[in-house]
Coordinates of C-alpha atoms and ligand atoms in Angstrom, one line a residue:
M1 CA 97.8 115.3 109.0
T2 CA 99.9 114.5 105.9
A3 CA 98.7 116.2 102.8
E4 CA 101.5 114.9 100.7
P5 CA 100.5 113.1 97.5
L6 CA 100.6 109.3 97.3
L7 CA 102.6 109.6 94.1
S8 CA 104.7 112.6 93.2
V9 CA 106.7 112.7 90.0
R10 CA 109.0 115.6 89.5
G11 CA 111.1 116.5 86.4
L12 CA 110.9 113.0 85.0
Q13 CA 113.0 112.6 81.8
A14 CA 113.4 109.5 79.8
W15 CA 115.3 108.3 76.7
Y16 CA 115.1 105.4 74.3
G17 CA 118.7 105.1 73.2
R18 CA 119.5 108.7 72.1
A19 CA 115.9 109.7 71.6
H20 CA 114.9 112.1 74.4
I21 CA 111.2 111.3 74.9
L22 CA 110.2 112.7 78.3
T23 CA 111.7 116.2 78.8
G24 CA 110.4 116.9 82.3
V25 CA 107.1 115.4 83.5
D26 CA 105.5 116.6 86.7
L27 CA 102.4 114.9 88.1
T28 CA 100.8 113.9 91.3
V29 CA 98.2 111.4 92.5
D30 CA 96.6 112.0 95.9
R31 CA 95.3 109.2 98.1
G32 CA 92.0 107.9 96.8
E33 CA 92.2 110.0 93.7
V34 CA 91.8 108.8 90.0
V35 CA 94.0 110.8 87.6
A36 CA 93.8 110.4 83.9
L37 CA 97.0 110.9 81.9
M38 CA 95.8 112.0 78.5
G39 CA 97.4 112.6 75.2
R40 CA 97.6 111.6 71.6
N41 CA 99.4 108.6 70.2
G42 CA 103.1 108.9 70.8
A43 CA 102.7 111.8 73.3
G44 CA 104.6 109.8 76.0
K45 CA 101.9 108.2 78.2
T46 CA 103.3 104.7 78.1
T47 CA 106.9 106.0 78.5
T48 CA 105.8 107.9 81.6
M49 CA 104.3 104.8 83.2
K50 CA 107.4 102.7 82.4
A51 CA 109.7 105.4 83.7
I52 CA 107.7 105.6 87.0
M53 CA 108.0 101.8 87.3
G54 CA 111.7 101.9 86.7
L55 CA 111.4 99.9 83.5
L56 CA 113.6 102.2 81.3
D57 CA 117.3 102.0 81.1
R58 CA 117.8 105.8 81.1
R59 CA 115.8 108.3 83.0
S60 CA 116.2 111.1 85.5
G61 CA 114.1 113.1 87.9
T62 CA 112.4 111.9 91.0
V63 CA 109.5 109.5 91.7
A64 CA 108.3 109.6 95.3
F65 CA 105.7 107.0 96.4
D66 CA 104.1 106.9 99.8
G67 CA 106.6 109.4 101.1
R68 CA 109.7 107.6 99.8
D69 CA 111.9 108.3 96.9
V70 CA 111.7 105.1 94.7
S71 CA 113.6 106.5 91.8
A72 CA 116.6 104.3 92.3
L73 CA 114.7 101.0 93.0
P74 CA 114.4 98.2 90.5
P75 CA 110.8 97.5 89.1
H76 CA 110.1 94.5 91.4
R77 CA 110.9 96.5 94.5
I78 CA 108.7 99.4 93.4
A79 CA 105.9 96.9 92.8
R80 CA 106.5 95.5 96.3
R81 CA 106.0 98.9 97.8
G82 CA 102.4 98.9 96.5
L83 CA 102.5 100.2 93.0
G84 CA 100.6 97.9 90.6
Y85 CA 101.3 98.3 86.9
V86 CA 98.9 97.0 84.2
P87 CA 100.7 97.4 80.8
E88 CA 98.9 98.2 77.6
D89 CA 99.5 94.7 76.1
R90 CA 97.6 92.0 78.0
R91 CA 99.9 89.8 80.1
V92 CA 97.9 86.7 80.9
F93 CA 99.5 83.3 81.2
T94 CA 97.8 81.6 78.3
D95 CA 98.3 78.0 79.5
L96 CA 97.0 78.8 83.0
T97 CA 93.3 79.0 84.0
V98 CA 91.7 82.2 85.2
E99 CA 92.0 80.9 88.8
E100 CA 95.6 80.0 88.3
N101 CA 96.4 83.3 86.8
L102 CA 95.0 85.0 89.9
E103 CA 97.1 82.8 92.2
V104 CA 100.3 83.9 90.4
G105 CA 99.6 87.5 91.4
R106 CA 98.9 86.7 95.1
Q107 CA 100.8 88.8 97.6
P108 CA 100.3 89.4 101.4
P109 CA 97.9 92.1 102.5
R110 CA 99.3 95.6 102.8
D111 CA 98.5 98.3 105.3
G112 CA 96.4 101.1 103.8
A113 CA 95.4 99.1 100.7
P114 CA 92.3 97.0 99.9
H115 CA 92.9 93.2 100.4
W116 CA 91.8 91.2 97.4
T117 CA 90.9 87.5 97.2
P118 CA 89.8 85.6 94.1
E119 CA 86.2 85.7 95.5
R120 CA 86.2 89.4 96.0
L121 CA 87.6 89.8 92.4
Y122 CA 84.9 87.5 91.0
A123 CA 82.3 89.8 92.6
L124 CA 83.9 92.8 90.9
F125 CA 84.3 91.0 87.5
P126 CA 81.4 88.6 87.2
N127 CA 82.5 87.4 83.8
L128 CA 85.8 86.2 85.2
A129 CA 83.8 84.2 87.8
E130 CA 81.9 82.4 85.0
M131 CA 85.1 81.4 83.3
R132 CA 87.4 80.6 86.3
G133 CA 88.3 77.2 84.8
R134 CA 89.1 78.6 81.4
R135 CA 92.7 79.0 80.1
G136 CA 93.9 82.5 79.5
G137 CA 94.6 81.7 75.8
R138 CA 91.0 81.0 75.2
M139 CA 89.7 84.4 76.3
S140 CA 88.9 87.4 74.3
G141 CA 91.1 90.5 74.4
G142 CA 88.7 92.3 76.7
E143 CA 88.5 89.3 79.1
Q144 CA 92.3 89.1 79.1
Q145 CA 92.4 92.8 79.9
M146 CA 90.1 92.3 82.9
L147 CA 92.2 89.2 84.0
T148 CA 95.4 91.2 83.8
L149 CA 93.9 93.9 86.0
A150 CA 92.5 91.3 88.4
R151 CA 95.8 89.6 88.7
T152 CA 97.5 92.9 89.5
L153 CA 95.0 93.5 92.2
M154 CA 95.9 90.2 93.8
G155 CA 99.2 92.0 94.7
N156 CA 97.1 94.4 96.9
P157 CA 98.5 97.6 95.5
S158 CA 97.6 101.0 96.9
L159 CA 98.2 102.7 93.6
L160 CA 97.3 101.3 90.2
L161 CA 99.1 102.4 87.0
L162 CA 96.7 101.4 84.2
D163 CA 98.0 101.9 80.6
E164 CA 95.1 102.5 78.1
P165 CA 92.7 100.0 79.6
S166 CA 89.9 100.8 77.2
E167 CA 92.0 100.5 74.0
G168 CA 90.6 97.9 71.5
L169 CA 87.7 96.9 73.7
A170 CA 84.1 96.5 72.5
P171 CA 81.8 99.3 73.9
R172 CA 80.1 96.9 76.3
I173 CA 83.4 95.9 77.8
V174 CA 84.6 99.5 78.0
Q175 CA 81.5 100.1 80.1
Q176 CA 82.4 97.2 82.4
M177 CA 85.9 98.4 82.7
A178 CA 84.7 101.9 83.7
D179 CA 82.3 100.4 86.3
A180 CA 85.2 98.3 87.7
L181 CA 87.5 101.4 88.0
R182 CA 84.7 103.3 89.8
A183 CA 84.3 100.3 92.2
L184 CA 88.0 100.3 92.8
K185 CA 88.0 104.0 93.6
A186 CA 85.1 103.4 96.1
E187 CA 87.4 100.8 97.8
G188 CA 89.9 103.6 98.4
L189 CA 92.4 102.6 95.6
S190 CA 94.3 105.4 93.9
I191 CA 94.7 105.2 90.2
L192 CA 96.7 106.8 87.4
V193 CA 95.1 105.8 84.1
S194 CA 96.5 106.7 80.7
E195 CA 93.7 107.2 78.2
Q196 CA 93.0 108.7 74.8
N197 CA 89.2 108.1 75.2
L198 CA 87.9 111.3 76.7
A199 CA 84.5 109.9 77.5
F200 CA 86.1 107.0 79.4
A201 CA 88.4 109.3 81.3
A202 CA 85.5 111.6 82.1
A203 CA 83.6 108.7 83.5
V204 CA 86.3 107.6 85.9
A205 CA 88.8 110.4 86.6
D206 CA 88.7 113.3 89.1
R207 CA 91.6 115.1 87.5
A208 CA 93.5 115.1 84.2
S209 CA 97.1 115.7 83.2
V210 CA 97.5 116.1 79.5
I211 CA 100.9 115.2 78.0
E212 CA 102.2 116.3 74.6
K213 CA 105.8 115.8 73.3
G214 CA 107.0 114.5 76.6
Q215 CA 105.7 117.3 78.9
I216 CA 102.5 118.0 80.8
R217 CA 100.7 120.8 79.1
F218 CA 97.5 120.9 81.1
E219 CA 96.7 119.8 84.7
G220 CA 93.4 120.3 86.4
P221 CA 90.0 118.9 87.3
M222 CA 88.4 116.7 84.7
R223 CA 85.5 119.1 84.5
T224 CA 87.8 121.9 83.5
L225 CA 89.3 119.8 80.7
L226 CA 85.8 119.0 79.4
E227 CA 84.9 122.7 79.3
D228 CA 88.2 123.8 77.8
E229 CA 87.9 123.2 74.1
T230 CA 91.2 125.0 73.3
V231 CA 93.2 122.5 75.4
R232 CA 91.2 119.6 74.0
R233 CA 91.8 120.6 70.4
A234 CA 95.5 121.4 71.0
Y235 CA 96.5 118.2 72.8
L236 CA 93.9 115.6 72.3
A237 CA 92.6 113.8 69.3
V238 CA 89.1 115.3 69.6
Ligands
ATP1 P1 100.4 105.3 72.4 O1 99.0 105.7 72.6 O2 100.8 105.2 71.0 O3 100.9 104.2 73.3 P2 101.9 107.0 74.1 O4 101.5 108.4 74.5 O5 101.8 106.0 75.1 O6 101.2 106.6 72.8 P3 104.7 106.4 74.0 O7 104.5 104.9 73.7 O8 105.1 106.7 75.4 O9 103.4 107.2 73.7 O10 105.8 106.9 73.0 C1 106.4 108.2 73.1 C2 107.4 108.4 72.0 O11 108.4 107.5 72.2 C3 106.9 108.2 70.6 O12 107.4 109.1 69.8 C4 107.4 106.8 70.2 O13 107.6 106.7 68.9 C5 108.7 106.7 71.0 N1 109.0 105.4 71.4 C6 108.2 104.5 72.1 N2 108.8 103.3 72.3 C7 110.1 103.4 71.8 C8 111.2 102.6 71.7 N3 111.2 101.3 72.3 N4 112.3 103.0 71.0 C9 112.3 104.3 70.5 N5 111.3 105.1 70.5 C10 110.2 104.7 71.2

């Protein structure tokens, strides 16, 4: 049996112009696992996600996904392999309805990944079902966040990269987002979620990787991070 991780990132470095932001990030996500990438503002969470997706001009290191090195592939081909990226800023088509937004994301089913249809997604996100005819531009920030996630799921990814999904959401919506992520995990989806909110991460993640100044400083079970006040104080805003 293969015990190799679904996602394996080794020595990932990234630059914005001449600014060297990631100086060697190592992290893994196993099949069916939810890993929280934690760290303060500016620690490098978003940059790590973008570098994994091939969205930065300059980076080095290796990114292996599902047993293959994808480091040299362009973003759309990485996505086609089954990596679904949900960026921090909501990306809904404001002139399209909820239903139409979902159709834009539709891809064929993929072996080893859950197969999503609008109906299955409406069951997961009941508030989207209620507003299926509404245009994206007429939704709240939290609803747009849900819709962006749902549209990404229409691509039937086997791994989700979620960048700060709880940021700026009302507490009730944060709870809905956490429930949705737990339901996705129960479907067998693997998730790498970047978060600053420790309570949110604790509610959804099996394991945590904590990043500071472009390097992973702690890696271990979520439970260990919750018990380790020294690490929390050193690298998190708590
Ligand atoms: P946040 O929670 O603020 O999104 P983060 O952990 O995601 O934090 P990044 O967005 O990855 O952090 O930023 C890491 C570092 O890279 C920061 O010092 C930031 O100022 C810098 N940075 C981010 N984007 C750019 C850019 N386009 N050009 C130059 N520097 C950038």
